[in-house]
Amino acid sequence: METNTQEAKETISVYGARVHNLKNIDVEIPRDSLVVITGLSGSGKSSLAFDTIFAEGQRRYIETFSAYARNFLGGMERPDVDKITGLSPVISIEQKTTNRNPRSTVGTTTEIYDFLRLLYARAGDAYSYLTGEKMVKYTEEQILELIMERYIGKRIYLLAPVVRNRKGHYKELFEQISKKGYLTVRVDGVIREILPGMRVDRYKMHSIEVLIDKLQVSNKFADNLKASLRTAMKQGDGLIMIQDVESGDVRHFSRQLMCPTTGLSYSEPAPHTFSFNSPHGACPRCKGLGVVNQVDMGKIVPKPQLSIYAGGIAPLGKYKNSLFFWQLEAICEKHGVSIKTPIKDIPQEAMDDIMFGTDERLQIKNESLGTSNYVVAFEGVTKYIEMQQDSDSSASAQKWAEQFIKTDVCPDCNGQRLNKEALHYKINEKNIAELAEMDIQRLYDWIQDMDVHISERQQVIAQEIKKEIVSRLSFLLDVGLNYLSLNRASVTLSGGESQRIRLATQIGSQLVNVLYILDEPSIGLHQRDNNRLIDSLKKLRDSGNSVIVVEHDKDIMLDADYVVDLGPYAGRRGGKVVFAGTPQEMLSASTMTADYLNGKLKIEIPKKRRKGNGKKITIKGATGHNLKDVSVTFPLNTFICVTGVSGSGKSSLINGTLQPILSQHLYKSLTDPLPYKTLDGIDNVDKVISVDQSPIGRTPRSNPATYTGVFSDIRNLFVGLPESKIRGYKPGRFSFNVKGGRCEVCGGNGYKTIGMNFLPDVYVQCEECHGKRYNRETLEVRFKGKSIADVLDMTINMAVEFFENVPVILHKVRVLQEVGLGYLKLGQPSTTLSGGESQRIKLASELARIDTGNTIYILDEPTTGLHFEDIRVLLGVLNKLVDRGNTIIVIEHNQDIIKSADYIIDMGPDGGIGGGTVVAVGKPEEVINEKNSFTAEYLRNELS
Ligand code: ADP
Ligand code: ADP
Ligand code: ZN
Ligand code: ZN
């Protein structure tokens, strides 16, 4: 007998999962619940949640497609798991922002902007962009009435416009008009009879109307007027003009939206009229991007005291005997200067010619051209740079050009992305771009309040659309994104922000019976907003879905229906289920996570706060994004934590202002900082290092050993072995990147890539070296019985034991172990490392380095992906760096990090326009006294 297992299932059951480090585990997860998967970093959480459950759900979904569609999507490999039952369709909401499309905004991803477009198309009032008057639109009846009223007793010309402000001789047009039987036209305001062969100046702009009728307006002849009016409407395509014969005054009337004074008409508005991604709505100058790339004069002429000859025009460099310079010579000469004149003394008109080109033909006299004088036009330096920016130019040329280009707000639309017409539709005095600029909170209030200010007709039309907009906005407010605006480009959002936007969008989509899998949704969120996030997750669950989150946050764990704890450790020593049950049950369990939850284990508050070495750097007058003239001092040789609710301005201050200033000063980096006035004390710093979560390498050829440099030490060790000496092996012999010792069949990859046409590439182990990457001879050289390939296959923990007598190597692998990465293999491809793992590898290589002691390390939410225990380890590493004289600046929401800092800079008080100031600074013990600070509120509990 068959039973429908899908329907009856109350759990999602995973049997025999072996993906990555998972130890053939079975897990039962209740359906329609909020489930947290937790455990140390590297314990196998993502391997279970994403690489097993999500991957299998995805695969089954694609199986349901036709073979044809599957060809295009690519087949998916079955994850290494025996069986999964009770699986619903799966949607994952990850942090990775794969969306690099500059046209995607908060408004488009949430679909709120789409509803606003509909609202403006249906209920917006159009205004003339020429006069600002409200546009009018009449039926033929109304037009007739208006004419009768206004012109009664007067003689009028009834005209049908056919050409408006366009160039041409219009010879054929005049012929056509006369063939239709009309004898008179109005050309550029003058009534003229059409003569045979008539034409106008083809290089000038003209406006032409056909005279349909000339009549005296009276009630008696209303029918005549009506008939002529209809003809005029037909000839003028819905537009007519009336000229008062006596006074010459002209007025326009239209069935379309029209400006009553100038006759400017708009076509019927539709949702695409307001889309910056459609040619109907986009600003023609910036094509809807809101920004334009322009040549940056400051970078082209960085030193105006230099002459052109001496290399004053940076992209051209010093004088070369080339046509380009001869042209410059000719231009200078024309303006009475020379290319040896300092640029600051060259007249502006000459510089304009040089930069933007000239149509005038230049006389070039140069002996290399012989006696003949060349006469050529010049395109200008900026044109030359812009040409290199074209997509057909080589990548290096584009890169070269980029350094002289800056991105500016589009001067035509002021960054509003839409054309003039679209920007002149208003509801309650606001156009659609102004709504998109508001932060979500203000927009929510505005929409709620809208009805009072609009007509009854508009209210009726808007009602349903308004509901959709309001509900979506309130989901965004629920996940703590009140400070964002709809026009914010998706590419500028942090991982946490875009994840929460997708979360809000999913809640809005009201799907049921879906399994959602989320990766640390609490990232980027202040403790204050955690409860609202938890409520949103519950909302998703309560509408009939299963929700699995990979999380380390205490509140979310305690508020979940069920917790799965993986461990006991990471990597090889993890991959087992150490606990599964309700949070209440967990509190009395004995896993490391449980111990941190019930307080048996905890991160101690430091006994002393460091005062620093007395040196400092001070930034003054920072005004980037929402920063309100922020001035703040960073005491050096301390551990500084920058706190504040999401959107308060932490990244704008640290990543957007401080870091680029330091990099510009120390490394001549070309990234401009956000605006600020001064920075004092820069001489106290000689290095700045951002330790972020970006991958340590983009190819499988990079790995922890290559990144930290320990691999060259290992190679040197192998070169120094007696066996190598006898054979005359050099370090290249032990590299898998160059010919010599590597396996040439796979080129040192260890695997071969097989292209599968429509399917994704398949990797198969190299049949020659069996994945070892080296040829047989190389592998014959052994240290303590292990070949170089065996060493790459060791975990870092194993390597620490193995190299205990080789100090250079030991030192480097031990710091990797110290940052909690002992479970990684030395040769694990960097493409398989998580963001947190990459970040800690970077920290470890910094620790291994002999440092200057005057370095500033900047970290943005380093606790991402970290368990309590991992955080304890991380704090140890950070403190070590400070003890050596360096300065740490971290942006964090994690309470354990905040309470461990020497110095706190708390931003706020709120996000967006409600933030952007420094609310509190000082030792944690001082900051808790600040009444205005949300951070203080939570920190008080931690410190008591
Ligand atoms: P968590 O999510 O708990 O931090 P992961 O599931 O990402 O842990 O990783 C578990 C283990 O599997 C780690 O040792 C990690 O380095 C390893 N791992 C992750 N992805 C891959 C992969 N694609 N290939 C091989 N090993 C991997
Ligand atoms: P935090 O790091 O504290 O979360 P941010 O510095 O990211 O805060 O944001 C502060 C304010 O600046 C917010 O209102 C945010 O929307 C705005 N903002 C941040 N980055 C950008 C950007 N690239 N473009 C426009 N506005 C931005
Ligand atoms: Zn524009
Ligand atoms: Zn091979």
Tab-separated table of N, CA and C in Angstrom, residues 36-45 550-552 557 563-569 578 586 593 865-868 870:
chain	number	residue	atom	x	y	z
A	36	VAL	N	17.288	26.718	14.979
A	36	VAL	CA	18.629	27.288	14.896
A	36	VAL	C	19.642	26.155	14.772
A	37	ILE	N	20.561	26.275	13.820
A	37	ILE	CA	21.693	25.357	13.768
A	37	ILE	C	22.902	26.139	14.247
A	38	THR	N	23.559	25.621	15.299
A	38	THR	CA	24.679	26.368	15.859
A	38	THR	C	25.886	25.456	16.011
A	39	GLY	N	26.958	25.986	16.559
A	39	GLY	CA	28.200	25.221	16.717
A	39	GLY	C	29.394	26.099	16.399
A	40	LEU	N	30.577	25.629	16.744
A	40	LEU	CA	31.799	26.373	16.468
A	40	LEU	C	31.937	26.653	14.980
A	41	SER	N	32.724	27.648	14.667
A	41	SER	CA	33.038	27.895	13.265
A	41	SER	C	33.788	26.683	12.724
A	42	GLY	N	33.353	26.183	11.580
A	42	GLY	CA	34.001	25.005	11.007
A	42	GLY	C	33.441	23.686	11.517
A	43	SER	N	32.389	23.755	12.359
A	43	SER	CA	31.846	22.500	12.901
A	43	SER	C	30.985	21.773	11.869
A	44	GLY	N	30.509	22.500	10.865
A	44	GLY	CA	29.747	21.848	9.807
A	44	GLY	C	28.338	22.398	9.628
A	45	LYS	N	28.048	23.561	10.198
A	45	LYS	CA	26.708	24.139	10.108
A	45	LYS	C	26.295	24.398	8.666
A	550	VAL	N	21.174	29.577	10.567
A	550	VAL	CA	22.486	29.272	11.116
A	550	VAL	C	22.845	30.477	11.966
A	551	GLU	N	22.978	30.301	13.263
A	551	GLU	CA	23.147	31.465	14.145
A	551	GLU	C	24.029	31.187	15.342
A	552	HIS	N	24.594	32.295	15.888
A	552	HIS	CA	25.357	32.204	17.129
A	552	HIS	C	24.749	33.111	18.168
A	557	MET	N	18.774	31.971	19.665
A	557	MET	CA	18.785	30.565	20.079
A	557	MET	C	17.730	30.320	21.134
A	563	VAL	N	16.806	23.661	18.624
A	563	VAL	CA	18.204	23.995	18.348
A	563	VAL	C	18.975	22.727	17.993
A	564	VAL	N	19.780	22.796	16.936
A	564	VAL	CA	20.678	21.693	16.593
A	564	VAL	C	22.098	22.210	16.796
A	565	ASP	N	22.859	21.556	17.668
A	565	ASP	CA	24.210	22.022	17.983
A	565	ASP	C	25.211	21.041	17.384
A	566	LEU	N	26.071	21.537	16.512
A	566	LEU	CA	27.067	20.667	15.883
A	566	LEU	C	28.417	20.815	16.570
A	567	GLY	N	29.207	19.769	16.512
A	567	GLY	CA	30.510	19.838	17.165
A	567	GLY	C	31.150	18.467	17.216
A	568	PRO	N	31.880	18.111	18.252
A	568	PRO	CA	32.183	18.992	19.386
A	568	PRO	C	33.164	20.114	19.015
A	569	TYR	N	34.032	19.872	18.028
A	569	TYR	CA	34.977	20.911	17.636
A	569	TYR	C	34.762	21.231	16.163
A	578	VAL	N	25.835	17.255	18.499
A	578	VAL	CA	26.112	17.050	19.925
A	578	VAL	C	24.880	17.320	20.771
A	586	MET	N	18.243	22.494	26.122
A	586	MET	CA	19.646	22.802	25.844
A	586	MET	C	20.344	23.401	27.065
A	593	THR	N	28.308	25.032	23.552
A	593	THR	CA	27.323	26.088	23.330
A	593	THR	C	26.430	26.229	24.555
A	865	GLY	N	29.943	34.681	11.791
A	865	GLY	CA	30.229	33.256	11.653
A	865	GLY	C	30.927	32.657	12.860
A	866	LEU	N	31.112	33.436	13.921
A	866	LEU	CA	31.868	32.914	15.056
A	866	LEU	C	30.981	32.550	16.246
A	867	HIS	N	31.318	31.460	16.829
A	867	HIS	CA	30.698	30.942	18.040
A	867	HIS	C	31.343	31.645	19.241
A	868	PHE	N	30.678	31.608	20.397
A	868	PHE	CA	31.246	32.216	21.609
A	868	PHE	C	32.717	31.831	21.798
A	870	ASP	N	34.830	30.728	19.583
A	870	ASP	CA	35.679	31.322	18.545
A	870	ASP	C	35.987	32.771	18.882
